[in-house]
mmCIF file of C-alpha atoms in Angstrom:
data_model
loop_
_atom_site.group_PDB
_atom_site.id
_atom_site.type_symbol
_atom_site.label_atom_id
_atom_site.label_comp_id
_atom_site.label_asym_id
_atom_site.label_seq_id
_atom_site.Cartn_x
_atom_site.Cartn_y
_atom_site.Cartn_z
ATOM 1 C CA MET O 1 3.413 -64.683 51.773
ATOM 2 C CA TYR O 2 6.656 -62.830 52.422
ATOM 3 C CA LEU O 3 7.623 -59.611 54.134
ATOM 4 C CA THR O 4 10.274 -57.208 52.919
ATOM 5 C CA ARG O 5 12.504 -55.336 55.352
ATOM 6 C CA ARG O 6 10.954 -52.110 54.101
ATOM 7 C CA ALA O 7 7.432 -53.368 54.806
ATOM 8 C CA PHE O 8 8.473 -54.392 58.314
ATOM 9 C CA PHE O 9 9.974 -50.990 59.050
ATOM 10 C CA LYS O 10 6.986 -49.159 57.569
ATOM 11 C CA GLY O 11 4.691 -51.295 59.727
ATOM 12 C CA THR O 12 6.748 -50.454 62.791
ATOM 13 C CA VAL O 13 6.382 -46.739 62.081
ATOM 14 C CA GLY O 14 2.634 -47.290 61.740
ATOM 15 C CA VAL O 15 2.475 -48.996 65.144
ATOM 16 C CA LEU O 16 4.449 -46.170 66.727
ATOM 17 C CA SER O 17 2.106 -43.645 65.124
ATOM 18 C CA ALA O 18 -0.944 -45.447 66.529
ATOM 19 C CA TRP O 19 0.598 -45.543 69.997
ATOM 20 C CA ALA O 20 1.396 -41.833 69.788
ATOM 21 C CA ALA O 21 -2.190 -41.070 68.769
ATOM 22 C CA ALA O 22 -3.473 -43.153 71.697
ATOM 23 C CA GLY O 23 -1.174 -41.376 74.115
ATOM 24 C CA LEU O 24 0.820 -44.525 74.865
ATOM 25 C CA VAL O 25 4.027 -42.972 73.492
ATOM 26 C CA SER O 26 4.915 -39.299 73.705
ATOM 27 C CA ARG O 27 5.101 -37.528 70.368
ATOM 28 C CA SER O 28 8.717 -36.549 70.989
ATOM 29 C CA GLU O 29 9.602 -40.197 71.659
ATOM 30 C CA TRP O 30 7.655 -41.254 68.581
ATOM 31 C CA ALA O 31 9.557 -38.758 66.438
ATOM 32 C CA ARG O 32 12.901 -39.977 67.777
ATOM 33 C CA LEU O 33 12.101 -43.656 67.245
ATOM 34 C CA ALA O 34 10.356 -43.241 63.910
ATOM 35 C CA GLN O 35 13.409 -41.448 62.527
ATOM 36 C CA ALA O 36 15.304 -44.741 62.711
ATOM 37 C CA PHE O 37 12.805 -46.202 60.229
ATOM 38 C CA GLU O 38 12.022 -43.063 58.260
ATOM 39 C CA LEU O 39 11.722 -43.359 54.500
ATOM 40 C CA ARG O 40 13.777 -40.830 52.581
ATOM 41 C CA ASP O 41 12.286 -38.010 50.560
ATOM 42 C CA VAL O 42 15.202 -38.143 48.112
ATOM 43 C CA ALA O 43 17.667 -40.942 47.398
ATOM 44 C CA ALA O 44 20.675 -40.789 45.084
ATOM 45 C CA ALA O 45 21.952 -44.094 43.717
ATOM 46 C CA GLN O 46 25.671 -44.101 42.909
ATOM 47 C CA GLY O 47 26.781 -46.978 40.720
ATOM 48 C CA THR O 48 29.572 -47.916 38.331
ATOM 49 C CA ASP O 49 29.832 -48.539 34.612
ATOM 50 C CA ASP O 50 28.875 -52.154 35.336
ATOM 51 C CA ASP O 51 25.521 -51.238 36.898
ATOM 52 C CA THR O 52 22.499 -51.238 34.626
ATOM 53 C CA PRO O 53 19.907 -48.450 34.646
ATOM 54 C CA GLU O 54 17.478 -50.939 36.217
ATOM 55 C CA THR O 55 19.912 -51.571 39.076
ATOM 56 C CA LEU O 56 20.369 -47.850 39.676
ATOM 57 C CA LEU O 57 16.616 -47.303 39.611
ATOM 58 C CA ARG O 58 15.957 -50.012 42.184
ATOM 59 C CA THR O 59 18.746 -48.655 44.376
ATOM 60 C CA ALA O 60 17.202 -45.175 44.307
ATOM 61 C CA LEU O 61 13.624 -46.352 44.870
ATOM 62 C CA GLU O 62 14.290 -48.754 47.733
ATOM 63 C CA PRO O 63 15.129 -46.099 50.392
ATOM 64 C CA LEU O 64 12.006 -44.186 49.335
ATOM 65 C CA GLY O 65 9.764 -47.159 50.059
ATOM 66 C CA GLY O 66 9.878 -48.722 46.604
ATOM 67 C CA ILE O 67 7.516 -48.172 43.714
ATOM 68 C CA GLU O 68 4.664 -49.333 45.976
ATOM 69 C CA ARG O 69 4.915 -46.059 47.890
ATOM 70 C CA PHE O 70 3.780 -44.236 44.756
ATOM 71 C CA VAL O 71 1.667 -46.681 42.749
ATOM 72 C CA SER O 72 -1.132 -48.934 43.979
ATOM 73 C CA PRO O 73 -2.691 -51.816 42.025
ATOM 74 C CA GLY O 74 -5.423 -50.626 39.686
ATOM 75 C CA GLN O 75 -4.237 -47.030 39.432
ATOM 76 C CA SER O 76 -3.598 -45.162 36.179
ATOM 77 C CA VAL O 77 -0.087 -43.773 35.729
ATOM 78 C CA ALA O 78 1.481 -41.151 33.453
ATOM 79 C CA ILE O 79 5.223 -41.429 32.896
ATOM 80 C CA LYS O 80 6.846 -38.353 31.410
ATOM 81 C CA PRO O 81 10.332 -39.007 30.051
ATOM 82 C CA ASN O 82 12.311 -36.541 27.941
ATOM 83 C CA ILE O 83 11.349 -37.190 24.308
ATOM 84 C CA THR O 84 12.127 -33.729 22.977
ATOM 85 C CA TRP O 85 15.277 -34.371 20.974
ATOM 86 C CA ALA O 86 15.936 -36.587 17.955
ATOM 87 C CA ASN O 87 19.329 -37.802 19.141
ATOM 88 C CA PRO O 88 20.564 -41.380 19.731
ATOM 89 C CA PRO O 89 20.696 -43.057 23.143
ATOM 90 C CA HIS O 90 23.595 -42.371 25.542
ATOM 91 C CA THR O 91 23.929 -38.761 24.383
ATOM 92 C CA ALA O 92 22.200 -37.350 27.505
ATOM 93 C CA SER O 93 19.737 -35.655 25.166
ATOM 94 C CA SER O 94 16.655 -37.763 25.825
ATOM 95 C CA THR O 95 15.774 -40.372 28.442
ATOM 96 C CA ASP O 96 17.850 -43.559 28.360
ATOM 97 C CA PRO O 97 15.563 -46.210 26.813
ATOM 98 C CA ASP O 98 16.714 -48.852 29.322
ATOM 99 C CA LEU O 99 15.857 -46.605 32.271
ATOM 100 C CA LEU O 100 12.412 -45.890 30.830
ATOM 101 C CA ARG O 101 11.879 -49.608 30.316
ATOM 102 C CA ALA O 102 12.810 -50.259 33.957
ATOM 103 C CA VAL O 103 10.319 -47.652 35.205
ATOM 104 C CA ILE O 104 7.522 -48.968 32.987
ATOM 105 C CA GLN O 105 8.123 -52.556 34.081
ATOM 106 C CA ALA O 106 8.216 -51.578 37.763
ATOM 107 C CA VAL O 107 4.831 -49.879 37.370
ATOM 108 C CA GLN O 108 3.476 -52.838 35.392
ATOM 109 C CA ARG O 109 4.554 -55.291 38.087
ATOM 110 C CA ARG O 110 2.794 -53.100 40.621
ATOM 111 C CA GLY O 111 -0.479 -53.777 38.795
ATOM 112 C CA ALA O 112 -1.310 -50.398 37.250
ATOM 113 C CA SER O 113 -4.499 -50.483 35.208
ATOM 114 C CA ARG O 114 -3.296 -47.957 32.646
ATOM 115 C CA ILE O 115 0.167 -46.609 31.800
ATOM 116 C CA ILE O 116 0.704 -43.658 29.460
ATOM 117 C CA VAL O 117 4.114 -42.432 28.304
ATOM 118 C CA MET O 118 3.732 -38.772 27.409
ATOM 119 C CA ASP O 119 5.666 -35.685 26.345
ATOM 120 C CA HIS O 120 5.370 -32.657 24.093
ATOM 121 C CA CYS O 121 7.851 -32.159 21.237
ATOM 122 C CA THR O 122 7.895 -28.382 21.315
ATOM 123 C CA LEU O 123 10.242 -27.743 18.366
ATOM 124 C CA SER O 124 8.969 -28.011 14.795
ATOM 125 C CA ASP O 125 12.113 -29.786 13.580
ATOM 126 C CA ASN O 126 11.738 -32.508 16.250
ATOM 127 C CA LEU O 127 8.538 -34.280 15.301
ATOM 128 C CA PRO O 128 7.342 -37.177 17.472
ATOM 129 C CA ALA O 129 7.872 -39.940 14.901
ATOM 130 C CA ASP O 130 11.530 -39.071 14.280
ATOM 131 C CA THR O 131 12.247 -38.379 17.932
ATOM 132 C CA LEU O 132 10.748 -41.673 19.082
ATOM 133 C CA ARG O 133 12.604 -43.651 16.449
ATOM 134 C CA ILE O 134 16.052 -42.078 16.812
ATOM 135 C CA SER O 135 16.017 -41.898 20.622
ATOM 136 C CA GLY O 136 15.059 -45.567 20.927
ATOM 137 C CA ILE O 137 12.104 -44.674 23.144
ATOM 138 C CA GLY O 138 9.521 -45.624 20.551
ATOM 139 C CA LYS O 139 10.791 -49.195 20.543
ATOM 140 C CA VAL O 140 10.486 -49.412 24.335
ATOM 141 C CA ILE O 141 6.895 -48.144 24.227
ATOM 142 C CA GLU O 142 6.031 -50.691 21.554
ATOM 143 C CA GLN O 143 7.701 -53.606 23.357
ATOM 144 C CA THR O 144 6.138 -52.840 26.748
ATOM 145 C CA GLY O 145 2.679 -52.330 25.277
ATOM 146 C CA VAL O 146 1.884 -49.089 27.092
ATOM 147 C CA GLU O 147 -0.064 -46.154 25.710
ATOM 148 C CA LYS O 148 1.680 -43.261 23.973
ATOM 149 C CA VAL O 149 0.761 -39.579 24.024
ATOM 150 C CA VAL O 150 3.642 -37.694 22.392
ATOM 151 C CA LEU O 151 2.335 -34.460 20.949
ATOM 152 C CA ALA O 152 3.677 -32.358 18.098
ATOM 153 C CA PRO O 153 4.257 -28.592 18.385
ATOM 154 C CA TYR O 154 0.828 -27.744 17.044
ATOM 155 C CA GLU O 155 -2.106 -29.848 18.163
ATOM 156 C CA PRO O 156 -5.865 -29.153 18.201
ATOM 157 C CA ALA O 157 -7.439 -27.646 21.293
ATOM 158 C CA SER O 158 -9.030 -30.993 22.133
ATOM 159 C CA ARG O 159 -5.626 -32.393 23.127
ATOM 160 C CA TRP O 160 -5.237 -29.946 26.001
ATOM 161 C CA ALA O 161 -6.935 -29.252 29.315
ATOM 162 C CA SER O 162 -6.942 -25.859 31.006
ATOM 163 C CA VAL O 163 -5.967 -26.242 34.665
ATOM 164 C CA GLU O 164 -5.854 -23.842 37.574
ATOM 165 C CA MET O 165 -2.607 -22.942 39.285
ATOM 166 C CA PRO O 166 -3.868 -21.385 42.526
ATOM 167 C CA ARG O 167 -0.382 -20.586 43.844
ATOM 168 C CA GLY O 168 0.750 -19.128 40.541
ATOM 169 C CA GLN O 169 3.066 -16.133 40.519
ATOM 170 C CA LEU O 170 3.261 -15.729 36.742
ATOM 171 C CA PHE O 171 -0.053 -17.261 35.710
ATOM 172 C CA THR O 172 -3.032 -18.882 37.394
ATOM 173 C CA ARG O 173 -4.257 -21.051 34.508
ATOM 174 C CA ARG O 174 -2.428 -22.971 31.805
ATOM 175 C CA GLY O 175 -3.118 -25.543 29.088
ATOM 176 C CA VAL O 176 -1.566 -28.969 29.728
ATOM 177 C CA ILE O 177 -1.685 -32.410 28.101
ATOM 178 C CA LYS O 178 -5.222 -33.593 28.788
ATOM 179 C CA GLU O 179 -4.256 -37.144 29.727
ATOM 180 C CA ALA O 180 -1.901 -35.821 32.405
ATOM 181 C CA THR O 181 -4.934 -34.630 34.355
ATOM 182 C CA GLN O 182 -6.832 -37.898 33.974
ATOM 183 C CA VAL O 183 -4.460 -40.253 35.800
ATOM 184 C CA ASP O 184 -3.962 -41.109 39.456
ATOM 185 C CA VAL O 185 -0.158 -40.915 39.468
ATOM 186 C CA ARG O 186 2.391 -38.878 37.528
ATOM 187 C CA ILE O 187 6.097 -39.775 37.298
ATOM 188 C CA ASN O 188 8.493 -37.109 36.050
ATOM 189 C CA MET O 189 11.629 -38.548 34.378
ATOM 190 C CA ALA O 190 14.160 -35.796 33.694
ATOM 191 C CA VAL O 191 17.703 -35.906 32.322
ATOM 192 C CA ALA O 192 20.503 -33.863 33.920
ATOM 193 C CA LYS O 193 21.651 -31.444 31.201
ATOM 194 C CA SER O 194 23.129 -28.022 30.651
ATOM 195 C CA HIS O 195 21.013 -25.331 29.033
ATOM 196 C CA ILE O 196 22.046 -22.234 27.148
ATOM 197 C CA VAL O 197 19.587 -20.035 29.069
ATOM 198 C CA THR O 198 18.513 -21.391 32.450
ATOM 199 C CA PRO O 199 21.559 -22.692 32.694
ATOM 200 C CA VAL O 200 20.603 -26.268 33.666
ATOM 201 C CA THR O 201 17.548 -28.378 32.976
ATOM 202 C CA LEU O 202 16.653 -30.906 35.665
ATOM 203 C CA CYS O 203 13.393 -32.068 37.292
ATOM 204 C CA LEU O 204 11.756 -28.675 37.852
ATOM 205 C CA LYS O 205 12.252 -27.360 34.335
ATOM 206 C CA HIS O 206 11.391 -30.711 32.767
ATOM 207 C CA MET O 207 7.791 -30.224 33.922
ATOM 208 C CA MET O 208 7.429 -27.695 31.092
ATOM 209 C CA GLY O 209 6.874 -30.677 28.797
ATOM 210 C CA PHE O 210 3.334 -30.985 30.166
ATOM 211 C CA LEU O 211 2.456 -27.514 28.876
ATOM 212 C CA GLN O 212 0.597 -26.594 25.716
ATOM 213 C CA ASP O 213 2.719 -23.459 25.358
ATOM 214 C CA PRO O 214 5.991 -23.467 27.338
ATOM 215 C CA ALA O 215 7.308 -20.379 25.570
ATOM 216 C CA GLY O 216 8.323 -17.540 27.839
ATOM 217 C CA LEU O 217 9.392 -19.659 30.789
ATOM 218 C CA HIS O 218 13.117 -19.542 30.044
ATOM 219 C CA ALA O 219 13.965 -16.047 31.290
ATOM 220 C CA THR O 220 13.014 -13.662 34.069
ATOM 221 C CA PRO O 221 10.201 -13.009 34.802
ATOM 222 C CA GLY O 222 9.174 -16.231 33.055
ATOM 223 C CA LEU O 223 11.156 -18.421 35.447
ATOM 224 C CA GLU O 224 8.492 -17.954 38.100
ATOM 225 C CA GLY O 225 6.301 -20.044 35.833
ATOM 226 C CA ILE O 226 8.495 -23.094 36.476
ATOM 227 C CA ALA O 227 7.635 -22.802 40.164
ATOM 228 C CA ASP O 228 3.971 -22.365 39.235
ATOM 229 C CA ILE O 229 3.700 -25.592 37.250
ATOM 230 C CA ASN O 230 5.516 -27.597 39.929
ATOM 231 C CA ALA O 231 3.024 -26.404 42.543
ATOM 232 C CA ALA O 232 -0.061 -26.991 40.382
ATOM 233 C CA PRO O 233 -2.233 -29.742 41.926
ATOM 234 C CA ALA O 234 -3.621 -30.883 38.555
ATOM 235 C CA ILE O 235 -0.211 -31.985 37.251
ATOM 236 C CA LYS O 236 1.742 -32.438 40.476
ATOM 237 C CA CYS O 237 4.057 -35.436 40.203
ATOM 238 C CA GLN O 238 4.118 -38.017 42.966
ATOM 239 C CA LEU O 239 7.606 -39.198 41.956
ATOM 240 C CA HIS O 240 10.517 -37.409 40.317
ATOM 241 C CA ILE O 241 13.407 -39.335 38.758
ATOM 242 C CA LEU O 242 16.537 -37.541 37.576
ATOM 243 C CA GLU O 243 18.729 -39.496 35.189
ATOM 244 C CA ALA O 244 22.413 -38.704 35.694
ATOM 245 C CA ILE O 245 23.900 -41.842 34.240
ATOM 246 C CA ARG O 246 25.364 -39.583 31.595
ATOM 247 C CA VAL O 247 25.210 -35.814 32.087
ATOM 248 C CA ARG O 248 25.477 -33.174 29.367
ATOM 249 C CA LEU O 249 27.713 -30.620 31.089
ATOM 250 C CA THR O 250 28.104 -27.772 28.595
ATOM 251 C CA GLY O 251 26.356 -26.205 25.652
ATOM 252 C CA ALA O 252 22.900 -27.003 24.360
ATOM 253 C CA ALA O 253 20.632 -29.587 25.945
ATOM 254 C CA TYR O 254 21.048 -31.998 23.042
ATOM 255 C CA GLY O 255 23.628 -33.406 20.629
ATOM 256 C CA ASP O 256 24.929 -36.624 19.091
ATOM 257 C CA GLY O 257 28.087 -36.890 21.224
ATOM 258 C CA THR O 258 28.399 -39.450 24.025
ATOM 259 C CA ASP O 259 30.726 -39.800 26.992
ATOM 260 C CA LYS O 260 33.052 -41.765 24.696
ATOM 261 C CA THR O 261 32.930 -39.611 21.565
ATOM 262 C CA ASP O 262 32.572 -36.196 23.237
ATOM 263 C CA PRO O 263 33.835 -36.531 26.842
ATOM 264 C CA LYS O 264 34.239 -32.771 27.313
ATOM 265 C CA ARG O 265 30.500 -32.259 26.966
ATOM 266 C CA VAL O 266 29.089 -35.572 28.144
ATOM 267 C CA LYS O 267 30.395 -37.220 31.312
ATOM 268 C CA ARG O 268 29.340 -40.482 32.855
ATOM 269 C CA PHE O 269 28.329 -40.201 36.536
ATOM 270 C CA ASN O 270 26.293 -43.426 36.906
ATOM 271 C CA GLN O 271 23.701 -41.857 39.185
ATOM 272 C CA VAL O 272 19.915 -41.946 39.378
ATOM 273 C CA ILE O 273 18.276 -39.617 41.881
ATOM 274 C CA ALA O 274 14.642 -40.158 42.841
ATOM 275 C CA GLY O 275 12.236 -38.647 45.332
ATOM 276 C CA THR O 276 9.268 -36.495 46.158
ATOM 277 C CA ASP O 277 11.128 -33.159 46.399
ATOM 278 C CA PRO O 278 12.154 -31.805 42.965
ATOM 279 C CA VAL O 279 13.833 -28.729 44.466
ATOM 280 C CA LEU O 280 16.132 -30.845 46.603
ATOM 281 C CA ILE O 281 16.898 -33.171 43.689
ATOM 282 C CA ASP O 282 17.777 -30.218 41.459
ATOM 283 C CA ALA O 283 19.834 -28.500 44.153
ATOM 284 C CA TYR O 284 21.838 -31.686 44.659
ATOM 285 C CA ALA O 285 22.365 -32.093 40.912
ATOM 286 C CA ALA O 286 23.345 -28.443 40.422
ATOM 287 C CA GLU O 287 25.985 -28.744 43.136
ATOM 288 C CA THR O 288 27.214 -32.251 42.316
ATOM 289 C CA PHE O 289 27.375 -32.271 38.530
ATOM 290 C CA PHE O 290 27.557 -28.602 37.578
ATOM 291 C CA LYS O 291 29.482 -27.269 40.613
ATOM 292 C CA HIS O 292 27.088 -24.438 41.350
ATOM 293 C CA LYS O 293 27.199 -22.816 44.775
ATOM 294 C CA ALA O 294 25.249 -24.319 47.641
ATOM 295 C CA PRO O 295 22.419 -23.556 47.890
ATOM 296 C CA PRO O 296 22.309 -22.859 44.135
ATOM 297 C CA ARG O 297 21.025 -19.309 44.222
ATOM 298 C CA ASP O 298 22.713 -18.756 40.853
ATOM 299 C CA ILE O 299 20.141 -21.097 39.273
ATOM 300 C CA PRO O 300 17.139 -18.747 39.518
ATOM 301 C CA HIS O 301 14.329 -21.193 38.810
ATOM 302 C CA ILE O 302 15.542 -23.590 41.528
ATOM 303 C CA TYR O 303 15.698 -20.788 44.064
ATOM 304 C CA LEU O 304 12.326 -19.365 42.983
ATOM 305 C CA SER O 305 10.741 -22.819 43.356
ATOM 306 C CA TYR O 306 12.217 -23.080 46.847
ATOM 307 C CA LYS O 307 10.851 -19.643 47.765
ATOM 308 C CA ALA O 308 7.455 -20.724 46.432
ATOM 309 C CA GLY O 309 7.411 -23.634 48.865
ATOM 310 C CA VAL O 310 7.821 -26.409 46.288
ATOM 311 C CA GLY O 311 10.663 -28.058 48.238
ATOM 312 C CA ASP O 312 13.862 -27.710 50.259
ATOM 313 C CA ILE O 313 17.096 -26.376 48.834
ATOM 314 C CA ASP O 314 19.703 -27.078 51.523
ATOM 315 C CA VAL O 315 21.380 -30.333 50.461
ATOM 316 C CA ALA O 316 23.800 -30.508 53.390
ATOM 317 C CA LYS O 317 20.974 -30.110 55.892
ATOM 318 C CA ALA O 318 18.875 -32.744 54.104
ATOM 319 C CA LEU O 319 21.746 -35.232 54.189
ATOM 320 C CA ALA O 320 22.437 -34.544 57.862
ATOM 321 C CA SER O 321 18.778 -34.912 58.871
ATOM 322 C CA GLY O 322 18.213 -38.078 56.873
ATOM 323 C CA LYS O 323 15.706 -36.512 54.505
ATOM 324 C CA MET O 324 18.108 -37.373 51.693
ATOM 325 C CA GLY O 325 20.587 -40.199 51.409
ATOM 326 C CA LEU O 326 23.318 -41.458 49.071
ATOM 327 C CA PHE O 327 23.298 -45.178 48.319
ATOM 328 C CA GLN O 328 25.320 -47.764 46.445
ATOM 329 C CA PRO O 329 23.665 -50.814 44.872
ATOM 330 C CA SER O 330 25.792 -53.251 46.875
ATOM 331 C CA ALA O 331 24.577 -51.678 50.128
ATOM 332 C CA VAL O 332 20.894 -51.565 49.181
ATOM 333 C CA LEU O 333 20.213 -54.598 47.027
ATOM 334 C CA ALA O 334 20.815 -57.923 48.690
ATOM 335 C CA THR O 335 20.842 -59.787 45.387
ATOM 336 C CA LYS O 336 21.590 -59.002 41.782
ATOM 337 C CA PRO O 337 18.761 -57.257 39.903
ATOM 338 C CA GLY O 338 15.804 -59.530 39.323
ATOM 339 C CA PRO O 339 12.051 -59.345 38.937
ATOM 340 C CA GLU O 340 10.008 -58.023 41.817
ATOM 341 C CA PRO O 341 7.034 -60.051 43.122
ATOM 342 C CA THR O 342 4.656 -60.516 40.219
ATOM 343 C CA ILE O 343 1.237 -58.869 40.448
ATOM 344 C CA SER O 344 -1.801 -60.369 38.767
ATOM 345 C CA SER O 345 -4.216 -58.355 36.657
ATOM 346 C CA ALA O 346 -6.505 -58.272 39.689
ATOM 347 C CA GLY O 347 -3.782 -56.619 41.724
ATOM 348 C CA GLN O 348 -3.021 -59.682 43.895
ATOM 349 C CA PRO O 349 0.503 -61.077 44.415
ATOM 350 C CA LEU O 350 1.026 -64.370 42.621
ATOM 351 C CA VAL O 351 3.065 -67.324 43.859
ATOM 352 C CA PRO O 352 6.752 -66.272 44.007
ATOM 353 C CA THR O 353 8.789 -67.235 40.966
ATOM 354 C CA SER O 354 11.937 -69.344 41.231
ATOM 355 C CA GLN O 355 14.010 -66.138 41.124
ATOM 356 C CA GLU O 356 11.936 -64.657 43.948
ATOM 357 C CA SER O 357 12.332 -67.810 46.021
ATOM 358 C CA GLU O 358 16.073 -67.614 45.483
ATOM 359 C CA ALA O 359 15.959 -63.944 46.513
ATOM 360 C CA TRP O 360 14.205 -65.006 49.724
ATOM 361 C CA ARG O 361 16.859 -67.621 50.453
ATOM 362 C CA ARG O 362 19.702 -65.195 49.807
ATOM 363 C CA GLY O 363 18.220 -62.452 51.968
ATOM 364 C CA GLN O 364 16.513 -60.013 49.638
ATOM 365 C CA PHE O 365 13.408 -60.357 51.771
ATOM 366 C CA LEU O 366 13.255 -60.257 55.544
ATOM 367 C CA ASP O 367 16.417 -61.652 57.163
ATOM 368 C CA PHE O 368 15.615 -62.003 60.866
ATOM 369 C CA LYS O 369 19.254 -62.461 61.849
ATOM 370 C CA ALA O 370 20.234 -59.195 60.161
ATOM 371 C CA LEU O 371 17.062 -57.509 61.364
ATOM 372 C CA LEU O 372 17.650 -58.383 65.024
ATOM 373 C CA SER O 373 21.193 -57.068 64.782
ATOM 374 C CA ASP O 374 19.868 -53.623 63.887
ATOM 375 C CA PRO O 375 20.514 -51.297 66.874
ATOM 376 C CA ALA O 376 17.079 -49.702 66.557
ATOM 377 C CA VAL O 377 15.186 -52.984 67.005
ATOM 378 C CA PRO O 378 15.824 -53.347 70.785
ATOM 379 C CA ILE O 379 14.546 -49.800 71.224
ATOM 380 C CA VAL O 380 11.329 -50.660 69.396
ATOM 381 C CA GLY O 381 11.017 -53.833 71.480
ATOM 382 C CA ILE O 382 11.301 -51.858 74.706
ATOM 383 C CA VAL O 383 8.755 -49.331 73.483
ATOM 384 C CA ALA O 384 6.430 -52.176 72.466
ATOM 385 C CA LEU O 385 6.567 -53.735 75.929
ATOM 386 C CA ALA O 386 6.159 -50.333 77.555
ATOM 387 C CA GLY O 387 3.180 -49.656 75.331
ATOM 388 C CA LEU O 388 1.531 -52.957 76.233
ATOM 389 C CA PHE O 389 2.110 -52.320 79.932
ATOM 390 C CA ALA O 390 0.739 -48.794 79.619
ATOM 391 C CA ARG O 391 -2.294 -50.113 77.812
ATOM 392 C CA TRP O 392 -2.888 -52.766 80.510
ATOM 393 C CA HIS O 393 -2.481 -50.162 83.235
ATOM 394 C CA LEU O 394 -4.881 -47.789 81.481
ATOM 395 C CA VAL O 395 -7.554 -50.473 81.106
ATOM 396 C CA ARG O 396 -7.082 -51.567 84.727
ATOM 397 C CA THR O 397 -7.452 -47.975 85.942
ATOM 398 C CA GLN O 398 -10.578 -47.461 83.846
ATOM 399 C CA LEU O 399 -12.140 -50.669 85.219
ATOM 400 C CA LYS O 400 -11.435 -49.585 88.807
ATOM 401 C CA ALA O 401 -12.939 -46.159 88.137
ATOM 402 C CA GLU O 402 -16.028 -47.723 86.565
ATOM 403 C CA ALA O 403 -16.404 -50.095 89.533
ATOM 404 C CA ALA O 404 -16.136 -47.144 91.948
ATOM 405 C CA ARG O 405 -18.777 -45.175 90.024
ATOM 406 C CA THR O 406 -21.092 -48.195 90.031
ATOM 407 C CA SER O 407 -20.650 -48.645 93.775
ATOM 408 C CA VAL O 408 -21.406 -44.998 94.492
ATOM 409 C CA SER O 409 -24.465 -45.172 92.244
ATOM 410 C CA LYS O 410 -25.792 -48.221 94.091
ATOM 411 C CA GLU O 411 -25.253 -46.584 97.483
ATOM 412 C CA GLY O 412 -27.067 -43.476 96.320
ATOM 413 C CA LYS O 413 -30.046 -45.478 95.139
ATOM 414 C CA ALA O 414 -30.109 -47.384 98.448
ATOM 415 C CA ASP O 415 -30.201 -44.048 100.328
ATOM 416 C CA ASP O 416 -33.079 -42.851 98.161
ATOM 417 C CA ARG O 417 -35.088 -45.911 99.089
#
């Protein structure tokens, strides 16, 4: 049995929360101390050309609490990459096959009972078979053995489920991929790209791929619909991942050019941004890659989603408060990328592999020397001792009060006699 640093810190926050609930620690003190261990809502991984998509993914997920924050053993999971365009890998048109593979394998290692890769090819000239083959995504789905639900432009009514959107501004009900409503967890995998109308397509807009009929959501007043689908409980995503390894900066959201063959349109940034707040992710991407003003009020659907309460839009404030963070692989990952602890089909951790044992030795798991050097640990130690003393004092006071009440009761009964 081993303990990761993240698990230790999460446990510490849990202890502080329990003490706060019991009145042993003031809520203001709890908030101040817990902030030192707070998991991010959004994390941006910044790598180099030498970093693999799997490395960037792990770097982005770690500050969030890892994949275990979002997926529990035995749960069913829908992963929605971008499979709209029949263009080759590395063109920033569809999801990078290696990044999709890394996400699928992370979910598999977590012990998910069912994994479905899904999307909706909305254009008649981009049929699922061609798109899957040319993009390289079909091969990943086949090799990983997960389910596939990639729908063509026109599908029978049985493939869709009508869901309510109670906070809808444009509509209150919409048809979506049926399987998207039947899973426990949804993961939205978008690609950072320019768009000839919106003018960018990131996490928020990528949710349109769940819809039976996404037409009409590309222009005002249709842009309110993007906020609607992101707020809809039936298809709300627990995790958003924005691929910015290569970013399509100008023109249409697809093409055959890469960062090497068409560097004016496709630029390599080597980033993966992940989190629970799609508005904040998109605001960061709009500012960082497309140089839009902060906050990006000139990207209407991002601003409308913010106004609808889907997420925060102020990137500078999020960075300052710790809600969002920027991370490099060398600072987050103690070892080179390797397999996470293996999970059995029953959802129980198996004996660590030789690679995992080596990771333990080299410090990927809990390093007490490094842990004790953390400036926040002495604070937690002091609070722990104070909490124990307070608890002892409280029990002692209660015992004295009970003894006093018992004594008074006995005296009263003696008087009655």
